[in-house]
Amino acid sequence: MTHTQSVDSVEVPPSSPKKKRSYNEMVEDDSPMTRTRKTSSIVMENRKFKDEIKLVLENKAFLWLAGIWLCGPTALFVLQSSLVLYCKYILNDETLITNIILIVQGCSFAALPFWLKL
């Protein structure tokens, strides 16, 4: 078909206006999308707080992530405060804390490639 030809001979079916469906009609529909919505909404309504906590505690990936998220910063705070106390009371020189923290961070960054191979 070239640009000069007309399209008068082509029949186009009349477009039917789309009717908006109510939520109940969508739930009764058998398509996978609405079945998922229906299933998830029913499951969410019937779950109790105790059951949700049980599901969270059974999820190993979440527990690992939560443990790392909680223990990582805690270890850093304990190390920093211990280093401050060590410099102040054992070495009797509080100005060394900056150098010691830089040494500890440098060692940890240098050890990262070895930890990644484990």
Coordinates of N, CA and C in Angstrom, one line a residue:
M1 N 0.8 -1.2 0.0 CA 0.0 0.0 0.0 C 0.9 1.2 0.0
T2 N 0.7 2.1 -0.9 CA 1.5 3.3 -1.0 C 0.8 4.5 -0.3
H3 N 1.4 5.6 -0.2 CA 0.9 6.7 0.5 C -0.3 7.4 -0.3
T4 N -0.4 7.1 -1.6 CA -1.4 7.8 -2.4 C -2.7 7.0 -2.4
Q5 N -2.7 5.7 -2.0 CA -3.9 4.9 -2.0 C -4.8 5.3 -0.8
S6 N -6.1 5.1 -1.0 CA -7.0 5.4 0.1 C -7.4 4.2 0.8
V7 N -7.9 4.3 2.0 CA -8.2 3.2 2.8 C -9.7 3.0 2.9
D8 N -10.5 3.5 1.9 CA -12.0 3.4 2.0 C -12.5 2.0 2.0
S9 N -11.7 1.1 1.3 CA -12.2 -0.2 1.1 C -12.0 -1.1 2.3
V10 N -11.3 -0.7 3.3 CA -10.9 -1.5 4.5 C -12.0 -1.3 5.5
E11 N -12.5 -2.5 5.9 CA -13.6 -2.4 7.0 C -12.9 -2.5 8.3
V12 N -13.3 -1.6 9.2 CA -12.8 -1.5 10.5 C -14.0 -1.9 11.5
P13 N -13.8 -2.9 12.3 CA -14.9 -3.2 13.2 C -15.2 -2.1 14.2
P14 N -16.4 -1.8 14.5 CA -16.7 -0.7 15.4 C -16.1 -1.0 16.8
S15 N -15.5 0.0 17.4 CA -14.9 -0.2 18.7 C -15.9 -0.2 19.7
S16 N -15.9 -1.2 20.6 CA -16.9 -1.2 21.6 C -16.3 -0.5 22.9
P17 N -17.1 0.3 23.5 CA -16.6 1.0 24.7 C -16.3 0.0 25.8
K18 N -15.2 0.2 26.4 CA -14.8 -0.8 27.5 C -15.6 -0.4 28.8
K19 N -16.3 -1.4 29.3 CA -17.1 -1.2 30.5 C -16.2 -1.3 31.7
K20 N -16.3 -0.4 32.6 CA -15.5 -0.5 33.9 C -16.2 -1.6 34.7
R21 N -15.3 -2.5 35.3 CA -15.8 -3.6 36.1 C -15.6 -3.2 37.5
S22 N -16.5 -3.7 38.3 CA -16.4 -3.5 39.8 C -15.4 -4.5 40.3
Y23 N -15.0 -4.3 41.6 CA -14.0 -5.2 42.2 C -14.5 -6.6 42.3
N24 N -15.8 -6.8 42.6 CA -16.4 -8.1 42.7 C -16.3 -8.9 41.3
E25 N -16.6 -8.1 40.3 CA -16.5 -8.8 38.9 C -15.0 -9.1 38.6
M26 N -14.1 -8.3 39.1 CA -12.7 -8.6 38.8 C -12.3 -9.8 39.6
V27 N -12.8 -10.0 40.8 CA -12.4 -11.1 41.7 C -13.0 -12.4 41.1
E28 N -14.2 -12.3 40.5 CA -14.8 -13.5 39.9 C -14.2 -13.9 38.6
D29 N -13.4 -12.9 38.0 CA -12.8 -13.2 36.8 C -11.7 -14.3 37.0
D30 N -11.4 -15.1 36.0 CA -10.6 -16.3 36.1 C -9.1 -16.0 35.7
S31 N -8.8 -14.8 35.4 CA -7.4 -14.5 34.9 C -6.4 -14.7 36.0
P32 N -5.2 -15.0 35.7 CA -4.2 -15.2 36.8 C -3.9 -13.9 37.6
M33 N -4.0 -12.8 37.0 CA -3.7 -11.5 37.8 C -4.8 -11.3 38.9
T34 N -6.0 -11.5 38.6 CA -7.0 -11.3 39.6 C -7.0 -12.5 40.6
R35 N -6.7 -13.7 40.2 CA -6.6 -14.7 41.2 C -5.5 -14.5 42.2
T36 N -4.4 -13.9 41.7 CA -3.3 -13.6 42.6 C -3.7 -12.5 43.6
R37 N -4.4 -11.5 43.1 CA -4.9 -10.4 44.0 C -5.9 -11.0 45.0
K38 N -6.8 -11.8 44.5 CA -7.8 -12.4 45.4 C -7.1 -13.3 46.5
T39 N -6.2 -14.1 46.1 CA -5.5 -15.0 47.0 C -4.7 -14.2 48.0
S40 N -3.9 -13.2 47.6 CA -3.1 -12.4 48.5 C -4.0 -11.6 49.5
S41 N -5.1 -11.1 49.0 CA -5.9 -10.3 49.9 C -6.5 -11.2 50.9
I42 N -6.9 -12.4 50.6 CA -7.6 -13.3 51.5 C -6.5 -13.8 52.5
V43 N -5.3 -14.1 52.0 CA -4.3 -14.5 53.0 C -3.9 -13.4 53.9
M44 N -3.8 -12.2 53.5 CA -3.4 -11.1 54.4 C -4.5 -10.9 55.4
E45 N -5.7 -11.0 55.1 CA -6.8 -10.8 56.0 C -6.8 -11.9 57.1
N46 N -6.5 -13.1 56.8 CA -6.6 -14.2 57.7 C -5.4 -14.4 58.6
R47 N -4.3 -13.7 58.3 CA -3.0 -13.9 59.0 C -3.1 -13.1 60.4
K48 N -2.6 -13.8 61.4 CA -2.5 -13.1 62.7 C -1.1 -12.7 62.9
F49 N -0.9 -11.8 63.9 CA 0.4 -11.2 64.2 C 1.4 -12.4 64.6
K50 N 0.9 -13.3 65.3 CA 1.7 -14.4 65.8 C 2.2 -15.2 64.6
D51 N 1.3 -15.4 63.6 CA 1.7 -16.2 62.4 C 2.7 -15.4 61.5
E52 N 2.6 -14.1 61.5 CA 3.6 -13.3 60.7 C 4.9 -13.3 61.4
I53 N 5.0 -13.3 62.7 CA 6.3 -13.4 63.4 C 6.9 -14.7 63.1
K54 N 6.1 -15.8 63.1 CA 6.6 -17.1 62.9 C 7.2 -17.2 61.5
L55 N 6.5 -16.6 60.5 CA 7.0 -16.6 59.1 C 8.4 -15.8 59.0
V56 N 8.4 -14.7 59.7 CA 9.7 -13.9 59.7 C 10.8 -14.7 60.3
L57 N 10.6 -15.4 61.4 CA 11.6 -16.2 62.1 C 12.0 -17.4 61.3
E58 N 11.2 -17.9 60.4 CA 11.5 -19.1 59.6 C 12.3 -18.7 58.3
N59 N 12.3 -17.4 58.0 CA 13.0 -16.9 56.8 C 14.5 -16.7 57.1
K60 N 15.3 -17.7 56.6 CA 16.8 -17.7 56.9 C 17.5 -16.5 56.3
A61 N 17.1 -16.1 55.1 CA 17.8 -15.0 54.5 C 17.5 -13.7 55.3
F62 N 16.3 -13.5 55.7 CA 16.0 -12.3 56.5 C 16.8 -12.3 57.8
L63 N 16.9 -13.5 58.5 CA 17.6 -13.5 59.7 C 19.1 -13.2 59.6
W64 N 19.7 -13.7 58.5 CA 21.1 -13.4 58.2 C 21.2 -11.9 58.0
L65 N 20.4 -11.3 57.2 CA 20.5 -9.9 56.9 C 20.3 -9.1 58.2
A66 N 19.3 -9.4 59.0 CA 19.0 -8.7 60.2 C 20.2 -8.8 61.2
G67 N 20.8 -10.0 61.2 CA 21.9 -10.2 62.1 C 23.1 -9.4 61.7
I68 N 23.4 -9.4 60.4 CA 24.5 -8.6 59.9 C 24.2 -7.1 60.1
W69 N 23.0 -6.7 59.9 CA 22.7 -5.3 60.0 C 22.8 -4.9 61.5
L70 N 22.5 -5.7 62.4 CA 22.6 -5.4 63.8 C 24.0 -5.6 64.4
C71 N 24.6 -6.6 64.0 CA 25.9 -6.9 64.7 C 27.1 -6.2 64.0
G72 N 27.0 -5.8 62.8 CA 28.1 -5.1 62.1 C 28.4 -3.7 62.8
P73 N 27.4 -2.8 62.9 CA 27.6 -1.5 63.5 C 27.9 -1.7 65.0
T74 N 27.3 -2.7 65.7 CA 27.6 -2.9 67.1 C 29.1 -3.2 67.3
A75 N 29.7 -4.1 66.4 CA 31.1 -4.4 66.5 C 32.0 -3.2 66.3
L76 N 31.6 -2.3 65.4 CA 32.4 -1.1 65.1 C 32.3 -0.2 66.3
F77 N 31.2 0.0 66.9 CA 31.1 0.9 68.1 C 31.9 0.3 69.3
V78 N 31.8 -1.0 69.5 CA 32.6 -1.6 70.6 C 34.1 -1.4 70.4
L79 N 34.5 -1.7 69.1 CA 35.9 -1.6 68.8 C 36.4 -0.1 69.0
Q80 N 35.6 0.8 68.5 CA 36.1 2.2 68.6 C 36.1 2.7 70.1
S81 N 35.1 2.3 70.9 CA 35.2 2.7 72.3 C 36.3 2.0 73.0
S82 N 36.5 0.8 72.7 CA 37.6 0.0 73.4 C 39.0 0.6 73.0
L83 N 39.1 1.1 71.7 CA 40.4 1.7 71.3 C 40.6 3.0 72.0
V84 N 39.5 3.8 72.2 CA 39.6 5.1 72.9 C 40.1 4.8 74.4
L85 N 39.5 3.8 75.0 CA 39.8 3.5 76.4 C 41.3 3.0 76.5
Y86 N 41.7 2.2 75.5 CA 43.0 1.6 75.5 C 44.0 2.7 75.4
C87 N 43.8 3.6 74.4 CA 44.7 4.8 74.2 C 44.8 5.7 75.5
K88 N 43.7 5.9 76.1 CA 43.6 6.8 77.2 C 44.3 6.2 78.5
Y89 N 43.9 5.0 78.8 CA 44.4 4.4 80.1 C 45.6 3.5 80.0
I90 N 45.8 2.9 78.9 CA 46.9 1.9 78.8 C 48.2 2.7 78.2
L91 N 47.9 3.4 77.1 CA 49.0 4.1 76.5 C 49.2 5.5 77.0
N92 N 48.3 5.9 77.8 CA 48.3 7.3 78.4 C 48.6 8.4 77.3
D93 N 48.0 8.2 76.1 CA 48.1 9.2 75.1 C 46.9 9.2 74.2
E94 N 45.9 10.1 74.4 CA 44.7 10.1 73.7 C 44.8 10.5 72.2
T95 N 46.0 11.1 71.9 CA 46.1 11.6 70.5 C 46.5 10.5 69.5
L96 N 46.8 9.3 70.1 CA 47.1 8.1 69.2 C 45.9 7.5 68.6
I97 N 44.7 7.8 69.1 CA 43.5 7.2 68.7 C 43.2 7.3 67.2
T98 N 43.6 8.5 66.6 CA 43.4 8.7 65.2 C 44.3 7.8 64.4
N99 N 45.5 7.7 64.7 CA 46.4 6.8 64.0 C 46.1 5.3 64.1
I100 N 45.6 4.9 65.3 CA 45.3 3.5 65.5 C 44.0 3.2 64.7
I101 N 43.0 4.1 64.7 CA 41.8 3.8 63.9 C 42.2 3.7 62.4
L102 N 43.0 4.6 61.9 CA 43.4 4.5 60.5 C 44.2 3.2 60.2
I103 N 45.0 2.7 61.2 CA 45.7 1.4 61.0 C 44.7 0.3 61.0
V104 N 43.7 0.3 61.9 CA 42.7 -0.8 61.9 C 41.9 -0.8 60.6
Q105 N 41.5 0.4 60.1 CA 40.7 0.4 58.9 C 41.6 0.0 57.7
G106 N 42.8 0.4 57.7 CA 43.7 0.0 56.6 C 43.9 -1.5 56.6
C107 N 44.1 -2.1 57.7 CA 44.2 -3.6 57.8 C 42.9 -4.3 57.3
S108 N 41.8 -3.7 57.7 CA 40.5 -4.4 57.3 C 40.3 -4.3 55.8
F109 N 40.7 -3.1 55.2 CA 40.5 -3.0 53.8 C 41.5 -3.9 53.0
A110 N 42.7 -4.1 53.6 CA 43.7 -4.9 53.0 C 43.3 -6.4 53.1
A111 N 42.5 -6.8 54.1 CA 42.1 -8.2 54.3 C 40.9 -8.5 53.5
L112 N 40.2 -7.5 52.9 CA 38.9 -7.8 52.2 C 39.1 -8.8 51.0
P113 N 40.1 -8.7 50.2 CA 40.2 -9.7 49.1 C 40.4 -11.1 49.6
F114 N 41.1 -11.3 50.8 CA 41.2 -12.6 51.3 C 39.9 -13.2 51.9
W115 N 39.1 -12.3 52.4 CA 37.8 -12.7 53.0 C 36.9 -13.1 51.8
L116 N 37.0 -12.4 50.7 CA 36.1 -12.7 49.6 C 36.4 -14.0 49.0
K117 N 37.6 -14.5 49.1 CA 37.9 -15.8 48.6 C 37.4 -17.0 49.4
L118 N 37.1 -16.7 50.7 CA 36.6 -17.7 51.6 C 35.3 -18.1 51.2

